[in-house]
Structure formats: structure tokens, C-alpha cells
Amino acid sequence: MNALSLHKKIENNAGLLIFGILFVSALGGLVQVLPVLFQESLQTASANTMPYSAVELQGRDVYIREGCHVCHSQQIRPLLAEVKRYGPYSQAGEFVYDRPFLWGSKRTGPDLHRIGGKYSDDWHRIHLLDPRSVVENSIMPAYPWLLNRAASAGGDIQKKMSVLVKLGHPYSAEEIENAPAALEGLTEMDVLIAYLQVLGTALPDDTNQKVH
Amino acid sequence: MDNDKQQFYYDDVVTRLVQFSLIWAVIAMSAGIYIAAELIWPALDFGQFWLSFGRLRPLHTNGIIFGFGISALMATAFYSVQRTCHVPLFLPKLAWFCCYAWQVCILLGGLSLLAGWTSTKEYAELEWPFDIAITVIWVCFGVVFFGTIANRKIKPIYISNWFYGGLIIVIAMLHIVNNLALPVSIDKSYSLFAGAQDAVVQWWYGHNAVGFLLTGGFLGMMYYFLPKQAGQPIWSYRLSVVAFWAFTYSYIWAGPHHLHYTAIPDWVQSLAMVMSLILLAPSWATMINGIMTVSKSSEKLRDNPSLKFIVLSLAFYGLATFEGPMMAIKSVNIVSHFTDWTVGHVHSGALGWNAMITYGTFYFLVPRLVGGTLYSVRLANIHFWLALSGAILYILAMWAAGVSQGLLWLSIDELGQLSYTFNEIMASMTPYYGLRLVAGLLFFSGTVLMTFNLFMTIKGRQTVKVNPPVVLASREATA
């Protein structure tokens, strides 16, 4: 059977056409995406990377809810200018506890992967309440409502941690037990800042990075 | 078969879907204009969480893709599959369910985005309850569509149906895998994948949502409505077939070009780059096929606003499918990634290709659906120029903004230090953002004119009942 008559068959048969589309479109995923999902090095935490604490996790979920990832990336590329601007480039092992990943696709604002420790908590608080008071010309929105919401209002932290345990995050029973107490008295502003301050601080030990 | 009892095509549901599509276009484009203004005057959110940029931007993209885009694709798929198969829709009640359930899903989904429910995955932001609802409606869409094809009276399946079929099948596969997650509560879930692996899965989805929905789905529209309007068969049916398979095969690999120089394996990036370049061939083959089809009846381009929109959309399609592979080259991507160039590229596809081909199709379709003439051809012609100038201005503004952003970020002085702070570069973007806002307003005002024009065309009229053509038994046997 030559290609043309084979094609005539597919053209006349809805079942074959459906199967053909599914098969041909699945190939790329099977060869390219599936191996990535089984690649050990992409799911092995780098030496200093720890799961987010209850406070940081709650802060990360505030970051997600407010859509910070829409304007800020968390991915420093191995380029000279980028490493100079933001710090050591990002490595896969630093993200193994990131569900979902928050690398972003647009830098309307600067990259935040190594923001942790660069500014004081107070700076972040002022900046989140009134960005233009500390960064002239900033076009970042203000987030005044974070001050008035208790951190515990952002979802059941114990439930969150147990779901993450199911996905392989190594939280101990004790950590989960103590999580609500850790959030007590904190606002969403506090937990968001705690998350920002831990970002990118688990720097891999080999700082001998080659850049393009 | 109970379909044999029905003598005419089910077009009521098509008219209704077109109306919903128009309403979504207006809503989602307004959101776009609002966030464009927020990037110039950030105080425009008035301290309201639901007006915050981070929440409105996903509303804009989801409203356009899933509200405007999918409603238009469902409408045109239902319309054309009946006519290319010579049978009424299979399970018309299910088609009505798809129509209304989809609108409810997108409306509630949009509100949930404003409430801060989000999975963060681009173009898949809706949380798990909506993901499940979308899957159910999508399967129903597939049952109606493929059921109609199974009942067909014409043996060969026409090429437009392949693209609509590809849309239904591939989007189902991508949607289900990318949204795999463990729920925590109704508004929150954690992705089954983490970090770099999550990134690869997301862009396998994200890029191919562009591929099989915004490109493939709308090519289905093109393959039915362009020959119909030009009064010519497709220039080369064989080319369309080859391009279809090449497109379906190669698109899937290109996703990781969204992750160049990030912490994913190098081989995945390089493979994605090569496949993106290969993708240029089927993309342009399709464009050439479309333009050659019109060229045989080019005299219609003088006075037919609908055909003008479709031809223009092919030009933008060619532009965007050339620009895409160029941006997928790693060394170009160093400059373009994370900048407004990406935003410009997306809009040359979304405004230039998706919106324009839909506009052209609607101007053709709506008068036929209700058995009247277009309320105002003059308004349609004004719309054409508003859309063209808006799209061009938008793309140029974002291209200029993106290229300068990318180069300034990378700029290093003779002492080896960064030439500019991030803030300096960001502040220099305001004029471009101003131009973009003007461009958006031009494009939006055209869309509002069209919505008015088409609703006036429909007003007071009923969808006409069209019978499938009678095909002689002898013809049917040889067809």
C-alpha cells in the first residue's frame, strides 16, 4: 500500500483519523517530556534546599494568590549580565519543593529568585504597602489588604502540609502539629515577607558558576 | 438513526455561541485595556484586591482564549461539521449543553480568578473544580463533533474537520496532564509535578494550547470559511493534508523553547529549538495555501470586508509563525525572553490572526445564519481599519519596547559593570506602554462596532432553517 492509498483510508475513517491524531501528537510528549519526568537529577534537592516551613508555605500561597509571578520571574539564567544583576544562576535542585513552579514568563518587575536577604523585612513591608515611597517610578501595585488578614485565613495549613507529604515533601508529624501555632499572630504580610526572605538562600555550595 | 428525522441543520446553537463569543471579546478586551492602563498608572487598582494587575491579567487571557476563542471555535465547528458531512448535529441537546455549560464555567472561572483562585500555570490558571468541569464539557463537545462525523453522508472527511478534531483531541490530552494536582480545598491544589519538571509539563501544555487551539482550531475555521467566501476550492488539498500531519507532529516538541537557559536539561532546549524552526514549514505551507486560494478571486477583496479580514489574518499568521521560530533560537531568546517582545508576539497572533479571522468569519456567518444582510457594511469597513491600525501599532510598540528592554538588561559597560539599573530601564518603558494603550483602544473600539453591527443584524430575526443538500444515490456512492 502506498502512502496515498493509506491516506485515503484515514481520510474516510473517523476512528483511524482520531487515532492518527492522538498517536502523532503524543510522540513528542513521549520522547521529550516523559524522560524529563523520570530524570533523577531534576527531583533531587540540592544540598541546602529544604521544604518551605509552615510560615513560608503560607506566604508562598499568598504570592500565588496575588499573582506576583505574573510580573516577577524566579529564574536567573546563566548569562553574565543576569548573574551580575541578580546573583548566582538558578539550578534545578533548588526548586524540587516548588509546587507549582513559579519561574514566570515576564519581567515587568525584576527577578526575585535571589531576593531573600537583600532587603530588610521593614523595607519589604513599606514597599508592599506603598511601592513608590521606596522605589521611584515603580509601577507595582500596593497590597494594603495583606496587613488586615490573619495568616491562618489563607487556608488550612495542616491540610496543605499533609497533601504535600503525600507528594513526597519530608514534613515530620511534629512540624505539621506545630504549624498552626507558628502562624499565630502573623498577618498575610508577615508570611509573604518570610517567603520572600527565604527565596534563593539555599545557594548550592559550588559557587563556581560558568556563565555565557 | 434519529438524526434522519431532522430535516434541517441545528444552527440556533451556532447563533447563540457567536453572541456569547462577541460578549466575551468585549469583556476580555476591556480587561486588557484596563491592565494596560495600570502599567502606566498603577494607582488605577484603587487599593481593591480584585482590580489588582496580578488577578486581572489572567482574567484577560482566559477571557480571550476560553471565552471569545472557544465559543467562536465551537460555533464554527458546529456550523461547518454539519455542512461538510451533510447531516444535522449528533445529539443537538448535548450541543446546547456545551454552549451554556461552557459560558457558566468561564463566567464562574473568571470570578474565581478575581477571588485569587489560581494554579498559576499560564493559560491553565483555573483551579481544579473548573478543570474537571472543562474536561466534562470538552468530552461532550467531542461526542457531538465526532458523532456528527460518524453520521456523515459524505465519505471523505473534509480537512477543516481534521483541525477541529485535532483541537478536541490534543487539548484534552494536554489539559488533563498539565492540570494533574492534589486538591487541598475547593480553591487550592498542589501540582503533581514540581520545579523543573513542572515547568516542562506546563510549557508542553502552554505552547500547544497556542498550537492546537489558537493555531490549529482557527485553521479549521480558515479551511472552511476561506474557500467558502472566495468561492474557490482549496488551492492544494494535498498540501493541506501534508501540512496537517507535519503540523500535528512537530508542534508538540516546541514547548521547552519557553524555557531556554533555565534549569531544565540542555538537550530538551536544543530539541525544542530545532523543532520550532522545522515548524515554520507547515505553518507557511498553510498560509500559502490560503493566500493562493483567495488569489483566484481577488476581485472580491475590493468590497467584501469579511474576506479582507480573513486575508489580513493570514498575513499576520505568516508574520507570527515566522517570528515564533526566530524567538525560539536560543541566541535570539537571550534578548527576547522575559520582555515585552513576548507580549507583542502573542498579540500579533491573538489580534492579527485569531481575532481577525474570527471577525471575517462572523461578518460572513451572521447574516447567513439569520437570513438577512449585514446591518452596516460601512461600519464593518471602519472596523477593518481600526483593527488593522490597532494591531500594527500594538505589535510595533511592544516589539520596540521588548528589544530595548532585552538589550538594556544585558548591557555591560567597559568596566564590566551593568550599564543600567532595572529601575532605569523599567521607567523608560512608559512611552511604549502609552502607545500600546492607544493601540488597544483602537482595536477594542473596532470590536465594539462589530458587536453592535452583528447584534443589529440578528435583532428581530430568527435563525433560518437550512436543509442538507439532496445528494443523488449514484453520486454518494462515488463520492
Coordinates of C-alpha atoms in Angstrom, one line a residue, chain B residues 8-465:
Chain B
F8 CA -32.6 20.9 8.7
Y9 CA -29.3 21.8 10.3
Y10 CA -29.2 22.8 14.0
D11 CA -28.0 26.4 13.6
D12 CA -29.7 28.0 16.6
V13 CA -26.9 26.9 18.8
V14 CA -24.4 28.4 16.4
T15 CA -26.1 31.8 16.6
R16 CA -26.1 31.7 20.3
L17 CA -22.4 30.8 20.6
V18 CA -21.5 33.6 18.2
Q19 CA -23.3 36.0 20.5
F20 CA -21.5 34.7 23.6
S21 CA -18.2 34.9 21.8
L22 CA -18.8 38.6 21.0
I23 CA -19.7 39.4 24.6
W24 CA -16.6 37.7 25.8
A25 CA -14.5 39.6 23.3
V26 CA -15.8 42.9 24.7
I27 CA -15.4 41.9 28.3
A28 CA -11.9 40.3 28.0
M29 CA -10.6 43.2 25.8
S30 CA -11.8 45.7 28.3
A31 CA -9.8 43.9 31.0
G32 CA -6.8 44.1 28.6
I33 CA -7.2 47.8 28.3
Y34 CA -7.6 48.2 32.0
I35 CA -4.4 46.3 32.8
A36 CA -2.5 48.2 30.0
A37 CA -3.5 51.4 31.8
E38 CA -2.5 50.0 35.2
L39 CA 1.0 49.6 33.8
I40 CA 1.1 53.4 33.3
W41 CA -1.0 54.5 36.3
P42 CA -0.5 51.8 38.9
A43 CA -2.9 53.5 41.3
L44 CA -5.8 52.5 39.0
D45 CA -6.5 49.5 41.1
F46 CA -7.8 51.8 43.9
G47 CA -6.5 49.5 46.5
Q48 CA -9.1 46.9 45.6
F49 CA -7.7 43.3 45.5
W50 CA -9.9 42.3 42.6
L51 CA -8.6 45.1 40.4
S52 CA -5.0 44.2 41.1
F53 CA -2.9 43.5 38.0
G54 CA -1.9 40.0 39.1
R55 CA -5.5 38.9 39.2
L56 CA -6.9 40.9 36.2
R57 CA -4.2 39.7 33.8
P58 CA -5.2 36.0 33.9
L59 CA -8.9 37.2 33.5
H60 CA -7.9 39.0 30.3
T61 CA -6.0 36.0 28.8
N62 CA -8.6 33.4 29.9
G63 CA -11.5 35.5 28.8
I64 CA -10.0 35.9 25.3
I65 CA -8.8 32.3 24.8
F66 CA -11.6 30.4 26.5
G67 CA -14.5 32.9 26.3
F68 CA -14.1 34.5 22.9
G69 CA -11.9 31.9 21.3
I70 CA -13.5 28.6 22.3
S71 CA -17.1 30.0 21.9
A72 CA -16.1 31.0 18.3
L73 CA -14.5 27.7 17.6
M74 CA -17.5 25.7 19.0
A75 CA -19.8 27.9 16.9
T76 CA -17.9 27.5 13.7
A77 CA -17.2 23.8 14.3
F78 CA -20.9 23.0 14.8
Y79 CA -21.7 25.1 11.7
S80 CA -19.1 23.6 9.4
V81 CA -19.2 20.0 10.5
Q82 CA -22.9 19.8 9.6
R83 CA -22.3 21.2 6.1
T84 CA -19.2 19.2 5.4
C85 CA -21.0 16.0 6.5
H86 CA -24.4 16.8 5.1
V87 CA -26.1 15.8 8.3
P88 CA -27.6 17.7 11.3
L89 CA -25.7 17.7 14.6
F90 CA -25.5 14.5 16.5
L91 CA -27.2 14.9 19.9
P92 CA -28.2 18.5 19.5
K93 CA -29.3 18.8 23.2
L94 CA -25.7 17.9 24.1
A95 CA -24.6 20.7 21.8
W96 CA -26.8 23.1 23.7
F97 CA -25.4 21.8 27.0
C98 CA -21.9 22.5 25.7
C99 CA -22.9 26.0 24.7
Y100 CA -24.4 27.0 28.1
A101 CA -22.2 25.0 30.4
W102 CA -19.2 26.5 28.8
Q103 CA -20.4 30.0 29.4
V104 CA -21.2 29.3 33.0
C105 CA -17.9 27.7 33.5
I106 CA -15.9 30.6 32.1
L107 CA -18.0 33.2 33.9
L108 CA -17.5 31.5 37.3
G109 CA -13.9 30.7 36.4
G110 CA -13.3 34.4 35.7
L111 CA -14.8 35.4 39.0
S112 CA -12.7 32.8 40.8
L113 CA -9.6 34.3 39.2
L114 CA -10.5 37.7 40.7
A115 CA -11.0 36.0 44.0
G116 CA -7.4 34.7 43.8
W117 CA -8.0 31.1 43.0
T118 CA -5.2 30.2 40.7
S119 CA -2.9 27.3 39.8
T120 CA -0.5 29.9 38.3
K121 CA 0.1 27.8 35.2
E122 CA -0.2 30.2 32.3
Y123 CA -3.4 29.7 30.2
A124 CA -4.4 27.0 32.7
E125 CA -4.9 29.2 35.8
L126 CA -8.3 27.9 36.7
E127 CA -8.3 25.7 39.8
W128 CA -9.2 22.0 39.9
P129 CA -13.1 22.3 40.1
F130 CA -13.0 24.2 36.8
D131 CA -10.5 21.8 35.3
I132 CA -12.9 19.0 35.9
A133 CA -15.9 20.9 34.5
I134 CA -13.9 21.9 31.4
T135 CA -13.0 18.2 30.9
V136 CA -16.6 17.1 31.1
I137 CA -17.8 19.8 28.7
W138 CA -14.9 19.1 26.4
V139 CA -15.8 15.4 26.1
C140 CA -19.4 16.4 25.3
F141 CA -18.1 18.7 22.6
G142 CA -16.1 15.8 21.2
V143 CA -19.1 13.5 21.3
V144 CA -21.3 16.0 19.3
F145 CA -18.5 16.7 16.9
F146 CA -17.3 13.1 16.2
G147 CA -20.8 11.8 16.4
T148 CA -21.8 14.1 13.6
I149 CA -18.8 12.9 11.6
A150 CA -19.7 9.3 12.2
N151 CA -23.2 10.0 10.8
R152 CA -21.8 11.8 7.7
K153 CA -23.3 11.2 4.2
I154 CA -20.0 12.2 2.5
K155 CA -17.3 9.6 2.8
P156 CA -14.1 11.7 2.9
I157 CA -13.7 13.8 6.0
Y158 CA -13.0 17.4 4.9
I159 CA -9.8 19.0 6.1
S160 CA -11.4 21.6 8.3
N161 CA -12.8 18.8 10.5
W162 CA -9.3 17.4 11.0
F163 CA -8.1 20.6 12.5
Y164 CA -11.2 20.9 14.7
G165 CA -10.7 17.2 15.6
G166 CA -7.1 17.9 16.4
L167 CA -8.2 20.8 18.7
I168 CA -10.6 18.5 20.6
I169 CA -8.2 15.5 21.0
V170 CA -4.9 17.2 21.7
I171 CA -6.3 19.9 24.0
A172 CA -8.0 17.2 26.0
M173 CA -4.6 15.3 26.4
L174 CA -2.7 18.5 27.3
H175 CA -5.4 19.8 29.7
I176 CA -5.7 16.7 31.7
V177 CA -1.9 16.0 32.1
N178 CA -1.0 19.6 32.9
N179 CA -3.7 20.1 35.5
L180 CA -2.9 16.9 37.5
A181 CA -2.9 18.0 41.1
L182 CA -3.9 17.0 44.6
P183 CA -6.7 19.3 45.9
V184 CA -6.3 20.9 49.4
S185 CA -9.6 22.7 49.4
I186 CA -12.1 23.9 46.8
D187 CA -9.9 26.8 45.8
K188 CA -6.4 25.3 46.2
S189 CA -4.4 22.4 44.9
Y190 CA -0.8 21.4 44.6
S191 CA 0.6 20.3 41.3
L192 CA 1.6 16.7 40.9
F193 CA 4.8 17.9 39.3
A194 CA 7.4 20.1 41.0
G195 CA 10.1 22.6 39.9
A196 CA 11.9 22.0 36.6
Q197 CA 9.6 19.0 35.8
D198 CA 6.5 21.1 36.4
A199 CA 8.0 23.8 34.1
V200 CA 8.5 21.3 31.2
V201 CA 5.0 19.9 31.6
Q202 CA 3.4 23.4 31.8
W203 CA 5.1 24.6 28.6
W204 CA 4.3 21.4 26.8
Y205 CA 0.7 22.4 27.6
G206 CA 1.1 26.2 27.2
H207 CA 2.8 26.1 23.8
N208 CA 0.5 23.5 22.4
A209 CA -2.6 25.3 23.7
V210 CA -1.3 28.0 21.3
G211 CA -0.6 25.3 18.8
F212 CA -3.8 23.3 18.7
L213 CA -6.3 25.8 19.9
L214 CA -5.2 29.2 18.7
T215 CA -3.4 27.9 15.6
G216 CA -5.0 24.5 14.7
G217 CA -8.5 25.3 15.8
F218 CA -8.6 28.6 13.9
L219 CA -7.0 26.9 10.9
G220 CA -10.1 24.6 10.9
M221 CA -12.1 27.9 10.7
M222 CA -9.9 29.1 7.8
Y223 CA -10.2 25.8 5.8
Y224 CA -14.0 26.0 5.8
F225 CA -14.7 29.7 5.6
L226 CA -12.0 30.9 3.3
P227 CA -12.8 28.7 0.4
K228 CA -16.5 29.3 1.0
Q229 CA -16.0 33.1 0.8
A230 CA -13.6 33.0 -2.0
G231 CA -15.9 30.7 -4.0
Q232 CA -12.9 28.5 -4.8
P233 CA -11.8 25.1 -3.6
I234 CA -8.6 25.0 -1.5
W235 CA -5.7 25.7 -3.8
S236 CA -3.9 22.4 -3.0
Y237 CA -5.8 19.8 -1.0
R238 CA -2.7 17.6 -0.9
L239 CA -0.6 20.4 0.6
S240 CA -3.2 20.9 3.3
V241 CA -3.0 17.2 4.1
V242 CA 0.8 17.2 4.3
A243 CA 0.8 20.4 6.3
F244 CA -1.7 19.0 8.7
W245 CA 0.4 16.0 9.7
A246 CA 3.6 17.9 9.8
F247 CA 2.0 20.5 12.0
T248 CA 0.4 17.9 14.4
Y249 CA 3.7 16.0 14.7
S250 CA 6.2 18.9 15.1
Y251 CA 4.2 21.4 17.2
I252 CA 4.3 19.3 20.3
W253 CA 8.1 19.3 20.6
A254 CA 8.5 23.1 20.6
G255 CA 7.2 23.8 24.1
P256 CA 10.5 24.0 26.0
H257 CA 11.6 27.0 23.9
H258 CA 9.8 28.9 26.6
L259 CA 12.4 27.7 29.0
H260 CA 15.7 28.5 27.2
Y261 CA 18.7 28.9 29.5
T262 CA 16.6 27.9 32.5
A263 CA 17.3 24.9 34.8
I264 CA 15.9 22.3 32.5
P265 CA 18.2 19.8 30.6
D266 CA 20.1 21.3 27.6
W267 CA 19.0 18.6 25.2
V268 CA 15.4 19.4 25.8
Q269 CA 16.0 23.1 25.0
S270 CA 18.0 22.3 21.8
L271 CA 15.5 19.8 20.6
A272 CA 12.7 22.4 21.1
M273 CA 14.6 25.0 19.2
V274 CA 15.2 22.7 16.2
M275 CA 11.6 21.6 16.1
S276 CA 10.4 25.2 16.4
L277 CA 12.4 26.0 13.2
I278 CA 11.0 23.0 11.4
L279 CA 7.5 24.2 12.4
L280 CA 8.0 27.1 10.0
A281 CA 7.5 24.8 7.0
P282 CA 3.9 23.5 7.8
S283 CA 2.9 26.9 9.1
W284 CA 3.9 28.7 5.9
A285 CA 2.6 25.9 3.7
T286 CA -0.8 26.6 5.2
M287 CA -0.5 30.3 4.8
I288 CA 0.5 29.9 1.1
N289 CA -2.4 27.5 0.5
G290 CA -4.8 30.1 1.9
I291 CA -3.5 33.0 0.0
M292 CA -3.3 31.1 -3.3
T293 CA -7.0 30.1 -2.7
V294 CA -8.0 33.8 -2.5
S295 CA -5.8 34.9 -5.3
K296 CA -8.2 33.3 -7.8
S297 CA -11.0 35.5 -6.8
S298 CA -9.1 38.6 -5.7
E299 CA -11.6 41.0 -7.1
K300 CA -13.8 40.2 -4.1
L301 CA -11.2 41.8 -1.9
R302 CA -12.3 45.3 -3.0
D303 CA -15.7 45.3 -1.5
N304 CA -16.0 42.4 0.9
P305 CA -14.9 43.4 4.4
S306 CA -15.2 39.8 5.6
L307 CA -12.8 38.5 3.0
K308 CA -10.4 41.4 3.7
F309 CA -10.3 40.4 7.4
I310 CA -9.5 36.8 6.5
V311 CA -6.7 37.7 4.1
L312 CA -5.2 40.1 6.6
S313 CA -5.4 37.4 9.2
L314 CA -3.3 35.1 7.0
A315 CA -0.7 37.8 6.7
F316 CA -0.5 38.2 10.4
Y317 CA -0.5 34.4 10.8
G318 CA 2.5 34.3 8.5
L319 CA 4.2 37.1 10.5
A320 CA 3.6 35.4 13.9
T321 CA 4.6 31.9 12.7
F322 CA 7.9 33.4 11.4
E323 CA 8.6 35.4 14.5
G324 CA 7.9 32.5 16.8
P325 CA 10.7 30.2 15.4
M326 CA 13.0 33.2 15.3
M327 CA 12.4 33.8 19.0
A328 CA 12.9 30.1 19.7
I329 CA 16.5 30.4 18.5
K330 CA 18.5 30.3 21.7
S331 CA 20.7 33.3 20.9
V332 CA 17.7 35.5 20.0
N333 CA 15.8 34.2 23.0
I334 CA 18.5 35.6 25.3
V335 CA 17.3 39.1 24.3
S336 CA 13.6 38.4 23.9
H337 CA 12.8 36.2 26.9
F338 CA 11.0 37.8 29.8
T339 CA 10.5 41.0 27.8
D340 CA 7.5 42.8 26.2
W341 CA 8.6 41.3 22.9
T342 CA 6.9 38.1 24.0
V343 CA 3.7 40.1 24.7
G344 CA 4.0 41.7 21.3
H345 CA 4.4 38.3 19.7
V346 CA 1.4 36.9 21.4
H347 CA -0.7 39.8 20.3
S348 CA 0.4 39.6 16.7
G349 CA -1.1 36.1 16.9
A350 CA -4.1 37.0 19.0
L351 CA -5.1 40.3 17.5
G352 CA -3.8 39.8 14.0
W353 CA -4.6 36.1 13.4
N354 CA -7.2 34.8 15.9
A355 CA -9.4 37.9 16.2
M356 CA -9.2 39.0 12.6
I357 CA -10.1 35.5 11.2
T358 CA -12.9 35.3 13.6
Y359 CA -14.2 38.8 12.7
G360 CA -14.0 37.9 9.0
T361 CA -15.9 34.7 9.6
F362 CA -18.5 36.3 11.8
Y363 CA -19.3 39.0 9.2
F364 CA -19.8 36.2 6.7
L365 CA -21.6 33.9 9.0
V366 CA -24.1 36.0 11.0
P367 CA -26.1 37.4 8.0
R368 CA -26.4 33.9 6.6
L369 CA -27.4 32.4 9.9
V370 CA -30.4 34.8 10.3
G371 CA -31.2 35.1 6.6
G372 CA -30.6 38.9 6.3
T373 CA -27.9 41.3 5.1
L374 CA -25.3 42.9 7.3
Y375 CA -26.7 45.8 9.2
S376 CA -23.9 48.1 8.0
V377 CA -21.1 47.3 5.6
R378 CA -19.7 50.8 6.2
L379 CA -19.3 50.1 9.9
A380 CA -17.6 46.8 9.0
N381 CA -15.1 48.7 6.8
I382 CA -14.4 51.2 9.5
H383 CA -13.8 48.3 11.8
F384 CA -11.3 46.8 9.4
W385 CA -9.1 49.9 9.5
L386 CA -9.4 50.2 13.3
A387 CA -8.4 46.6 13.7
L388 CA -5.5 46.9 11.3
S389 CA -4.1 50.1 12.8
G390 CA -4.6 48.9 16.3
A391 CA -2.9 45.6 15.7
I392 CA 0.1 47.1 13.8
L393 CA 0.6 49.8 16.5
Y394 CA 0.4 47.3 19.3
I395 CA 3.0 45.0 17.7
L396 CA 5.4 47.8 16.9
A397 CA 5.2 49.3 20.3
M398 CA 5.8 46.0 22.1
W399 CA 8.5 45.0 19.7
A400 CA 10.4 48.2 20.2
A401 CA 9.8 48.0 24.0
G402 CA 10.9 44.4 24.2
V403 CA 14.0 44.7 22.1
S404 CA 15.3 47.7 24.0
Q405 CA 14.4 46.1 27.3
G406 CA 16.2 42.9 26.4
L407 CA 19.3 44.7 25.2
L408 CA 19.4 47.2 28.1
W409 CA 19.2 44.4 30.6
L410 CA 22.2 42.7 29.0
S411 CA 24.2 45.8 28.6
I412 CA 27.6 45.9 30.4
D413 CA 29.9 48.8 30.3
E414 CA 33.7 48.9 29.7
L415 CA 34.5 48.3 33.3
G416 CA 32.4 45.1 33.3
Q417 CA 29.6 46.6 35.3
L418 CA 25.9 46.7 34.4
S419 CA 25.1 49.8 32.4
Y420 CA 21.6 50.5 33.8
T421 CA 19.6 49.6 36.9
F422 CA 16.5 47.6 36.5
N423 CA 14.5 50.6 37.6
E424 CA 16.0 52.9 34.9
I425 CA 15.1 50.5 32.2
M426 CA 11.6 50.0 33.5
A427 CA 10.9 53.7 33.8
S428 CA 11.9 54.1 30.1
M429 CA 9.1 51.8 29.1
T430 CA 6.2 54.3 29.8
P431 CA 6.0 55.8 26.3
Y432 CA 5.8 52.3 24.7
Y433 CA 3.1 51.4 27.2
G434 CA 1.2 54.5 26.3
L435 CA 1.3 53.6 22.7
R436 CA 0.2 50.1 23.5
L437 CA -2.8 51.5 25.4
V438 CA -3.8 53.7 22.4
A439 CA -3.4 50.6 20.1
G440 CA -5.6 48.6 22.4
L441 CA -8.3 51.3 22.4
L442 CA -8.3 51.4 18.6
F443 CA -8.6 47.6 18.3
F444 CA -11.2 47.5 21.1
S445 CA -13.4 50.2 19.6
G446 CA -13.5 48.3 16.3
T447 CA -14.6 45.2 18.2
V448 CA -17.4 47.2 19.9
L449 CA -18.5 48.5 16.5
M450 CA -18.7 44.9 15.2
T451 CA -20.6 43.7 18.2
F452 CA -23.2 46.4 17.7
N453 CA -23.3 45.7 13.9
L454 CA -23.8 42.0 14.3
F455 CA -26.3 42.3 17.2
M456 CA -28.3 44.7 15.0
T457 CA -28.1 42.2 12.1
I458 CA -29.5 39.5 14.4
K459 CA -32.1 41.7 16.0
G460 CA -35.7 40.8 15.2
R461 CA -34.6 37.8 13.1
Q462 CA -34.7 34.1 13.7
T463 CA -32.0 31.6 12.7
V464 CA -33.1 30.2 9.3
K465 CA -33.6 26.5 8.8

